[in-house]
Tab-separated table of C-alpha atoms and ligand atoms in Angstrom:
chain	number	residue	atom	x	y	z
A	1	MET	CA	0.000	0.000	0.000
A	2	ILE	CA	1.038	3.597	-0.656
A	3	TYR	CA	-0.253	5.567	2.297
A	4	LEU	CA	-0.876	9.228	1.467
A	5	ASP	CA	-3.441	10.002	4.175
A	6	ASN	CA	-1.126	11.185	6.949
A	7	ALA	CA	-3.200	14.350	7.452
A	8	ALA	CA	-6.010	12.128	8.775
A	9	THR	CA	-3.747	9.939	10.875
A	10	SER	CA	-0.133	8.942	10.373
A	11	TRP	CA	0.976	5.504	9.231
A	12	PRO	CA	3.203	3.631	9.596
A	13	LYS	CA	4.224	4.450	13.139
A	14	PRO	CA	7.936	4.489	14.074
A	15	PRO	CA	9.503	1.186	15.107
A	16	GLY	CA	8.648	0.280	18.699
A	17	VAL	CA	5.404	2.282	19.043
A	18	ALA	CA	3.154	-0.772	18.652
A	19	GLN	CA	5.317	-2.705	21.120
A	20	ALA	CA	5.207	0.130	23.687
A	21	THR	CA	1.407	0.283	23.424
A	22	SER	CA	0.942	-3.446	23.609
A	23	LYS	CA	3.452	-3.809	26.472
A	24	ALA	CA	1.285	-1.443	28.512
A	25	LEU	CA	-1.502	-3.980	28.149
A	26	THR	CA	0.384	-7.252	28.346
A	27	SER	CA	3.086	-6.575	30.943
A	28	GLY	CA	0.755	-4.243	32.770
A	29	LEU	CA	0.740	-0.554	33.532
A	30	GLY	CA	-1.570	0.472	36.359
A	31	ASN	CA	-3.790	3.508	36.793
A	32	PRO	CA	-1.515	6.523	37.352
A	33	GLY	CA	-2.164	8.986	40.187
A	34	ARG	CA	-4.409	6.709	42.213
A	35	THR	CA	-2.347	4.322	44.256
A	36	THR	CA	1.173	3.325	45.296
A	37	HIS	CA	1.730	-0.155	43.863
A	38	HIS	CA	4.524	-0.494	41.363
A	39	LEU	CA	2.343	-0.889	38.269
A	40	ALA	CA	0.572	2.391	38.999
A	41	MET	CA	3.869	4.102	39.813
A	42	ASP	CA	5.387	2.809	36.554
A	43	ALA	CA	2.413	4.237	34.672
A	44	ALA	CA	2.701	7.594	36.458
A	45	LEU	CA	6.423	7.791	35.638
A	46	MET	CA	5.804	6.937	31.986
A	47	VAL	CA	3.012	9.544	31.684
A	48	GLN	CA	5.263	12.164	33.268
A	49	GLU	CA	8.103	11.204	30.911
A	50	CYS	CA	5.749	11.690	27.958
A	51	ARG	CA	4.779	15.148	29.263
A	52	GLU	CA	8.477	16.007	29.565
A	53	ASN	CA	9.224	14.796	26.038
A	54	LEU	CA	6.308	16.823	24.644
A	55	ALA	CA	7.485	19.845	26.644
A	56	GLN	CA	10.939	19.496	25.082
A	57	LEU	CA	9.432	19.240	21.595
A	58	PHE	CA	7.314	22.397	21.986
A	59	ALA	CA	9.708	24.366	24.254
A	60	ILE	CA	7.206	24.304	27.133
A	61	ALA	CA	8.820	25.325	30.429
A	62	ASN	CA	6.463	23.424	32.754
A	63	PRO	CA	5.452	19.925	31.529
A	64	LEU	CA	2.607	19.862	34.081
A	65	ARG	CA	0.776	22.456	31.948
A	66	ILE	CA	0.266	19.752	29.288
A	67	CYS	CA	-3.040	17.909	29.712
A	68	PHE	CA	-3.708	14.690	27.825
A	69	THR	CA	-6.867	14.421	25.743
A	70	SER	CA	-8.207	11.804	23.377
A	71	ASN	CA	-7.527	13.866	20.201
A	72	ALA	CA	-7.093	17.428	18.947
A	73	THR	CA	-10.853	18.025	18.859
A	74	GLU	CA	-11.185	17.444	22.593
A	75	ALA	CA	-8.222	19.739	23.261
A	76	LEU	CA	-9.750	22.480	21.081
A	77	ASN	CA	-13.152	22.180	22.777
A	78	LEU	CA	-11.480	22.358	26.199
A	79	ALA	CA	-9.619	25.507	25.211
A	80	ILE	CA	-12.476	27.305	23.453
A	81	LYS	CA	-15.242	26.477	25.923
A	82	GLY	CA	-12.925	26.826	28.908
A	83	VAL	CA	-11.799	30.347	28.122
A	84	LEU	CA	-14.853	32.089	26.626
A	85	SER	CA	-17.774	33.475	28.635
A	86	PRO	CA	-20.973	35.247	27.488
A	87	GLY	CA	-20.147	38.761	26.285
A	88	ASP	CA	-16.684	37.754	25.024
A	89	HIS	CA	-15.586	38.087	21.419
A	90	ALA	CA	-13.486	35.501	19.556
A	91	ILE	CA	-11.635	35.646	16.238
A	92	CYS	CA	-10.794	32.748	13.953
A	93	SER	CA	-9.905	32.425	10.258
A	94	SER	CA	-11.893	31.141	7.319
A	95	MET	CA	-9.480	28.192	7.022
A	96	GLU	CA	-10.513	26.524	10.292
A	97	HIS	CA	-11.315	22.865	10.727
A	98	ASN	CA	-14.782	22.241	12.130
A	99	SER	CA	-13.137	21.273	15.453
A	100	VAL	CA	-12.625	25.032	15.929
A	101	TRP	CA	-15.488	26.392	13.839
A	102	ARG	CA	-18.307	24.311	15.343
A	103	PRO	CA	-17.531	24.971	19.028
A	104	LEU	CA	-17.263	28.702	18.265
A	105	VAL	CA	-20.550	28.688	16.334
A	106	ALA	CA	-22.225	26.712	19.143
A	107	LEU	CA	-21.032	29.322	21.646
A	108	GLN	CA	-22.687	32.102	19.625
A	109	GLU	CA	-25.990	30.745	20.957
A	110	ARG	CA	-24.625	31.383	24.452
A	111	GLY	CA	-23.827	35.043	23.851
A	112	ILE	CA	-20.306	34.838	22.474
A	113	GLU	CA	-19.493	37.028	19.451
A	114	LEU	CA	-17.482	35.560	16.619
A	115	THR	CA	-15.521	37.172	13.769
A	116	ILE	CA	-14.291	34.908	10.994
A	117	VAL	CA	-11.394	36.587	9.188
A	118	GLU	CA	-11.474	35.795	5.478
A	119	ALA	CA	-8.298	34.251	4.045
A	120	SER	CA	-7.268	34.597	0.386
A	121	THR	CA	-8.348	31.810	-1.977
A	122	SER	CA	-4.961	30.162	-1.458
A	123	GLY	CA	-5.376	30.228	2.322
A	124	VAL	CA	-3.187	33.207	3.189
A	125	VAL	CA	-4.420	35.098	6.253
A	126	ASP	CA	-3.514	38.765	6.408
A	127	LEU	CA	-2.355	39.835	9.871
A	128	SER	CA	-3.809	43.326	9.441
A	129	ARG	CA	-7.303	41.846	8.972
A	130	ILE	CA	-6.967	40.036	12.283
A	131	GLU	CA	-5.774	43.240	13.890
A	132	GLN	CA	-8.736	45.184	12.461
A	133	SER	CA	-11.133	42.590	13.925
A	134	ILE	CA	-9.923	43.064	17.514
A	135	LYS	CA	-12.473	44.756	19.802
A	136	GLY	CA	-12.535	45.769	23.436
A	137	ASN	CA	-14.111	42.428	24.415
A	138	THR	CA	-11.885	40.158	22.288
A	139	LYS	CA	-10.845	37.329	24.575
A	140	LEU	CA	-9.527	34.707	22.156
A	141	ILE	CA	-7.813	34.418	18.789
A	142	ALA	CA	-8.013	30.808	17.573
A	143	VAL	CA	-6.291	29.759	14.362
A	144	LEU	CA	-4.911	26.640	12.803
A	145	HIS	CA	-1.180	26.529	12.228
A	146	ALA	CA	-1.547	24.850	8.829
A	147	SER	CA	-4.576	24.016	6.737
A	148	ASN	CA	-5.611	20.385	6.502
A	149	VAL	CA	-7.194	21.196	3.121
A	150	ASN	CA	-4.361	22.843	1.188
A	151	GLY	CA	-1.353	22.957	3.542
A	152	ALA	CA	-1.274	26.799	3.772
A	153	ILE	CA	0.699	27.904	6.828
A	154	LEU	CA	-0.744	30.739	8.886
A	155	PRO	CA	1.543	33.423	10.380
A	156	ALA	CA	1.186	31.990	13.894
A	157	ALA	CA	4.198	33.776	15.406
A	158	GLU	CA	3.012	37.174	14.100
A	159	ILE	CA	-0.551	36.561	15.314
A	160	GLY	CA	0.894	35.468	18.673
A	161	ARG	CA	2.854	38.706	19.002
A	162	LEU	CA	-0.266	40.720	18.239
A	163	ALA	CA	-2.354	38.722	20.730
A	164	ARG	CA	0.286	39.162	23.460
A	165	GLU	CA	0.492	42.945	22.860
A	166	ARG	CA	-3.290	43.202	23.198
A	167	GLY	CA	-3.598	40.792	26.160
A	168	ILE	CA	-5.727	38.326	24.181
A	169	ALA	CA	-5.470	34.554	24.654
A	170	PHE	CA	-3.943	32.842	21.613
A	171	LEU	CA	-5.016	29.302	20.710
A	172	VAL	CA	-3.186	27.372	17.993
A	173	ASP	CA	-4.659	24.271	16.384
A	174	ALA	CA	-1.484	22.358	15.607
A	175	ALA	CA	-3.255	19.302	14.194
A	176	GLN	CA	-1.290	19.477	10.931
A	177	THR	CA	2.029	20.728	12.299
A	178	ALA	CA	2.792	19.163	15.689
A	179	GLY	CA	5.780	16.902	15.022
A	180	SER	CA	6.236	17.995	11.420
A	181	ILE	CA	6.897	21.757	11.686
A	182	PRO	CA	8.830	23.267	14.629
A	183	ILE	CA	6.668	24.870	17.331
A	184	ASP	CA	8.052	26.977	20.190
A	185	VAL	CA	5.207	28.124	22.433
A	186	LYS	CA	7.331	30.818	24.081
A	187	ALA	CA	8.786	32.325	20.931
A	188	MET	CA	5.373	32.184	19.219
A	189	ASN	CA	3.478	33.567	22.258
A	190	ILE	CA	1.087	30.612	22.233
A	191	ASP	CA	-1.165	30.441	25.293
A	192	LEU	CA	-3.070	27.340	24.268
A	193	LEU	CA	-1.639	24.656	21.987
A	194	ALA	CA	-3.990	21.868	20.895
A	195	PHE	CA	-2.334	18.861	19.288
A	196	PRO	CA	-3.262	15.326	18.237
A	197	GLY	CA	-0.925	12.499	19.199
A	198	HIS	CA	-1.836	10.365	16.210
A	199	LYS	CA	-0.846	12.571	13.254
A	200	GLY	CA	2.610	14.199	13.004
A	201	LEU	CA	3.541	13.057	16.512
A	202	LEU	CA	3.276	9.519	15.125
A	203	GLY	CA	1.546	8.029	18.177
A	204	PRO	CA	-1.587	5.879	18.434
A	205	GLN	CA	-5.121	7.104	17.781
A	206	GLY	CA	-6.992	8.174	20.902
A	207	THR	CA	-4.143	10.459	22.001
A	208	GLY	CA	-3.714	14.225	21.998
A	209	GLY	CA	-3.180	17.082	24.361
A	210	LEU	CA	-3.605	20.700	25.313
A	211	TYR	CA	-0.875	22.983	26.615
A	212	VAL	CA	-2.208	25.790	28.821
A	213	SER	CA	0.130	28.672	29.652
A	214	GLU	CA	0.207	30.218	33.108
A	215	GLU	CA	-1.293	33.368	31.545
A	216	VAL	CA	-4.639	31.688	30.903
A	217	SER	CA	-7.302	30.384	33.216
A	218	LEU	CA	-9.577	27.625	31.888
A	219	ARG	CA	-12.809	26.126	33.174
A	220	PRO	CA	-12.794	22.314	32.882
A	221	LEU	CA	-15.305	20.634	30.553
A	222	LYS	CA	-15.544	17.558	32.782
A	223	GLU	CA	-15.390	17.166	36.532
A	224	GLY	CA	-14.470	14.246	38.741
A	225	GLY	CA	-12.339	11.169	38.201
A	226	THR	CA	-9.050	12.510	39.513
A	227	GLY	CA	-7.069	10.460	42.016
A	228	SER	CA	-5.991	13.722	43.631
A	229	ASP	CA	-8.111	15.608	46.204
A	230	SER	CA	-10.327	12.527	46.576
A	231	MET	CA	-12.288	13.929	49.519
A	232	SER	CA	-13.039	17.256	47.870
A	233	ALA	CA	-16.347	18.087	46.193
A	234	SER	CA	-14.507	20.368	43.766
A	235	GLN	CA	-12.244	19.732	40.834
A	236	PRO	CA	-8.537	20.293	41.658
A	237	SER	CA	-7.456	23.786	40.686
A	238	TYR	CA	-3.928	22.724	39.643
A	239	TYR	CA	-2.662	21.302	36.354
A	240	PRO	CA	-2.835	18.792	34.812
A	241	ASP	CA	-5.423	17.327	37.225
A	242	LYS	CA	-7.831	20.229	36.603
A	243	LEU	CA	-8.385	19.123	33.002
A	244	GLU	CA	-7.611	15.392	33.190
A	245	SER	CA	-10.807	13.806	34.449
A	246	GLY	CA	-11.084	10.030	34.424
A	247	THR	CA	-8.543	7.328	33.663
A	248	LEU	CA	-5.980	8.301	31.057
A	249	ASN	CA	-5.349	6.347	27.844
A	250	VAL	CA	-2.204	4.802	29.318
A	251	PRO	CA	-1.477	2.347	26.453
A	252	GLY	CA	-1.934	5.183	23.965
A	253	ILE	CA	0.316	7.517	25.946
A	254	ALA	CA	2.955	4.735	26.167
A	255	GLY	CA	2.963	4.595	22.352
A	256	LEU	CA	2.982	8.384	22.104
A	257	ASN	CA	5.910	8.603	24.519
A	258	HIS	CA	7.844	6.262	22.269
A	259	SER	CA	7.002	8.171	19.077
A	260	VAL	CA	7.827	11.566	20.599
A	261	ARG	CA	11.184	10.157	21.741
A	262	PHE	CA	11.740	9.001	18.159
A	263	LEU	CA	10.967	12.523	16.869
A	264	LEU	CA	13.267	14.146	19.404
A	265	GLN	CA	16.099	11.866	18.313
A	266	LYS	CA	15.414	12.351	14.612
A	267	GLY	CA	14.725	16.078	14.896
A	268	VAL	CA	11.644	17.857	13.534
A	269	ALA	CA	13.935	19.790	11.153
A	270	GLN	CA	14.761	16.522	9.396
A	271	VAL	CA	11.055	15.657	9.067
A	272	VAL	CA	10.417	19.108	7.562
A	273	ARG	CA	13.231	18.665	5.041
A	274	ARG	CA	12.021	15.260	3.927
A	275	GLU	CA	8.324	16.154	3.767
A	276	THR	CA	9.098	19.405	1.930
A	277	LYS	CA	10.977	17.523	-0.807
A	278	LEU	CA	8.115	15.045	-1.216
A	279	THR	CA	5.480	17.793	-1.205
A	280	GLN	CA	7.388	19.939	-3.717
A	281	ARG	CA	7.700	17.010	-6.111
A	282	LEU	CA	4.010	16.220	-5.686
A	283	LEU	CA	3.082	19.832	-6.413
A	284	THR	CA	5.299	20.285	-9.450
A	285	GLY	CA	4.339	16.858	-10.815
A	286	LEU	CA	0.615	17.559	-10.433
A	287	MET	CA	0.922	20.975	-12.042
A	288	GLU	CA	2.485	19.389	-15.127
A	289	ILE	CA	-0.531	17.113	-15.681
A	290	ASP	CA	-3.050	18.543	-18.119
A	291	GLY	CA	-6.463	18.895	-16.464
A	292	VAL	CA	-5.242	18.989	-12.844
A	293	THR	CA	-6.078	21.975	-10.621
A	294	VAL	CA	-3.931	22.273	-7.510
A	295	TYR	CA	-5.168	24.405	-4.591
A	296	GLY	CA	-3.338	26.377	-1.936
A	297	PRO	CA	-0.222	28.530	-1.833
A	298	SER	CA	2.126	28.608	-4.829
A	299	ALA	CA	4.771	25.892	-4.921
A	300	GLU	CA	7.651	28.070	-3.696
A	301	LEU	CA	5.858	29.129	-0.487
A	302	PRO	CA	6.259	27.033	2.668
A	303	ARG	CA	3.399	24.641	3.316
A	304	ALA	CA	2.577	21.613	5.405
A	305	ALA	CA	2.715	18.219	3.681
A	306	VAL	CA	-0.869	18.500	2.446
A	307	VAL	CA	-1.801	18.794	-1.229
A	308	SER	CA	-5.337	19.102	-2.587
A	309	PHE	CA	-6.257	18.812	-6.243
A	310	ASN	CA	-9.062	18.074	-8.657
A	311	LEU	CA	-8.909	16.375	-12.021
A	312	ARG	CA	-11.154	18.171	-14.524
A	313	ASN	CA	-14.727	17.694	-13.319
A	314	LEU	CA	-14.206	14.163	-12.009
A	315	ASP	CA	-15.764	13.358	-8.647
A	316	PRO	CA	-12.939	13.301	-6.024
A	317	VAL	CA	-14.385	10.052	-4.640
A	318	PHE	CA	-14.041	8.460	-8.095
A	319	VAL	CA	-10.424	9.670	-8.352
A	320	ALA	CA	-9.587	8.368	-4.860
A	321	ASN	CA	-11.193	5.002	-5.650
A	322	GLU	CA	-9.209	4.758	-8.881
A	323	LEU	CA	-5.965	5.556	-7.051
A	324	GLU	CA	-6.702	2.727	-4.664
A	325	ARG	CA	-7.886	0.278	-7.350
A	326	ARG	CA	-4.943	0.894	-9.700
A	327	ALA	CA	-2.015	1.211	-7.309
A	328	ASP	CA	-3.309	0.640	-3.755
A	329	ILE	CA	-2.901	4.330	-2.930
A	330	ALA	CA	-4.724	5.530	0.211
A	331	CYS	CA	-5.797	9.195	0.169
A	332	ARG	CA	-8.833	11.260	1.186
A	333	PRO	CA	-11.495	12.713	-1.102
A	334	GLY	CA	-14.216	15.179	-0.063
A	335	TRP	CA	-14.386	18.098	2.325
A	336	HIS	CA	-11.934	17.046	5.067
A	337	CYS	CA	-14.149	18.422	7.897
A	338	ALA	CA	-13.392	21.968	6.784
A	339	ALA	CA	-16.396	23.586	5.085
A	340	LEU	CA	-15.051	27.106	5.669
A	341	ALA	CA	-11.743	26.342	3.946
A	342	HIS	CA	-13.537	24.899	0.921
A	343	GLN	CA	-15.747	27.997	0.701
A	344	THR	CA	-12.590	30.095	0.886
A	345	GLN	CA	-10.833	28.325	-1.969
A	346	GLY	CA	-14.026	27.808	-4.012
A	347	THR	CA	-14.264	24.008	-3.797
A	348	GLN	CA	-17.396	23.862	-1.660
A	349	ASP	CA	-19.425	22.102	-4.382
A	350	THR	CA	-16.974	19.335	-5.145
A	351	GLY	CA	-14.441	18.973	-2.368
A	352	THR	CA	-10.955	17.864	-3.434
A	353	VAL	CA	-8.659	14.861	-3.504
A	354	ARG	CA	-6.110	15.240	-0.723
A	355	LEU	CA	-2.677	13.613	-0.752
A	356	SER	CA	-0.639	13.892	2.441
A	357	PRO	CA	2.826	12.329	2.614
A	358	GLY	CA	4.449	11.516	5.941
A	359	PRO	CA	7.961	11.020	7.279
A	360	PHE	CA	8.102	7.456	5.961
A	361	THR	CA	6.792	8.188	2.443
A	362	LYS	CA	9.273	7.355	-0.321
A	363	MET	CA	9.885	9.470	-3.419
A	364	THR	CA	9.161	6.397	-5.568
A	365	GLU	CA	5.666	6.295	-4.038
A	366	ILE	CA	5.086	9.922	-5.024
A	367	GLU	CA	6.173	9.087	-8.577
A	368	ILE	CA	3.761	6.139	-8.704
A	369	ALA	CA	0.893	8.368	-7.507
A	370	LEU	CA	1.761	10.990	-10.132
A	371	GLY	CA	1.875	8.297	-12.803
A	372	VAL	CA	-1.592	7.008	-11.923
A	373	ILE	CA	-3.035	10.540	-11.885
A	374	ALA	CA	-1.445	11.254	-15.296
A	375	GLU	CA	-2.919	7.987	-16.626
A	376	LEU	CA	-6.377	8.948	-15.337
A	377	ALA	CA	-6.037	12.432	-16.818
A	378	ALA	CA	-5.135	10.959	-20.216
A	379	GLU	CA	-8.177	8.665	-20.097
A	380	HIS	CA	-10.543	11.501	-19.167
A	381	GLN	CA	-9.775	14.235	-21.678
A	382	ALA	CA	-11.918	17.375	-21.624
B	401	PLP	C1	-6.597	21.287	11.282
B	401	PLP	C2	-7.243	20.209	12.095
B	401	PLP	N1	-7.788	20.506	13.286
B	401	PLP	C3	-8.362	19.576	14.053
B	401	PLP	C4	-8.411	18.261	13.658
B	401	PLP	C5	-9.037	17.244	14.554
B	401	PLP	O1	-8.081	16.311	14.988
B	401	PLP	P1	-8.516	14.995	15.760
B	401	PLP	O2	-8.996	14.044	14.718
B	401	PLP	O3	-7.275	14.515	16.451
B	401	PLP	O4	-9.586	15.376	16.701
B	401	PLP	C6	-7.877	17.889	12.422
B	401	PLP	C7	-7.980	16.515	11.935
B	401	PLP	O5	-7.869	16.229	10.769
B	401	PLP	C8	-7.261	18.893	11.631
B	401	PLP	O6	-6.712	18.603	10.446
């Protein structure tokens, strides 16, 4: 199989991730933070080690400000619903995934104002338009770091600087960049960083997390189920316990710990270099095929390893099925949970075919994919 669906979830995982996850089940890891026996203590140490590894990856000073969640969506909901109150104003971009868009729209019914800043058709968000949208009651700016539809990278560091100057909380949806593009929460002035564990961080599904800076106060979405403060009627006020209700996904975190260690050893810069080469070849190859429309920023601009295209007026589902039937290529057709981004780039009626290489994709696999698309294009002339 040629797996080009890493934007949905990464595969394959680095060597040892499956073993780390399965060892947590077979050799036993207890329930961390609840008791003193050695299995529970081993689990607690492993979970703490994973927090420390994530902190190193994102330049987070205090690992205890990282709370584990089951995916990026849960982290984003925690951040958005935890920070906003009726009367507050929030800003996002027109490139957002529905994991940001839907919670913000839902909050409008509870008296929260929302401004959606329009990006260009290629996904570029102009900083000055964000600045112009700031009001006296703006409490949150929430943007994705890179688009899961066309790979466009938003100016997160510049938006962070603006948010810090104005005293506004800054939430970054790093679903398409955590582990594949460097992130430094301090340098980028990020108050809230939501990340999945199962995409660029190369861990198992069912993992993710939210970093909460000391500058921000969040209300929890769930209460109860912490081993700490057992006799108290209230949720602990300290992190990570405040936001980690219920038993953690210990086998998943064991796998994530292993994959983050792998990334730290390899270096995110090396992942960027490799994925950039693959993405550039994909872009230039697609643009040479008669009948292909490629979306997003022009090829020379930096982008995440996400490429969306259409082939004449063929249904993206048909194209994806043909890629699988002819060469066992896995990709994603459709709208990629991002209606706003498709409206922005004008593909709301059709969706697109999305190809997303990962750190283990080979150049020969990109060439095979390009060959199949060229073959399809030749068979379906205008
Ligand atoms: C930009 C973006 N945000 C949020 C999400 C949601 O991530 P998860 O599936 O881990 O909840 C995705 C998933 O594709 C995404 O691409």
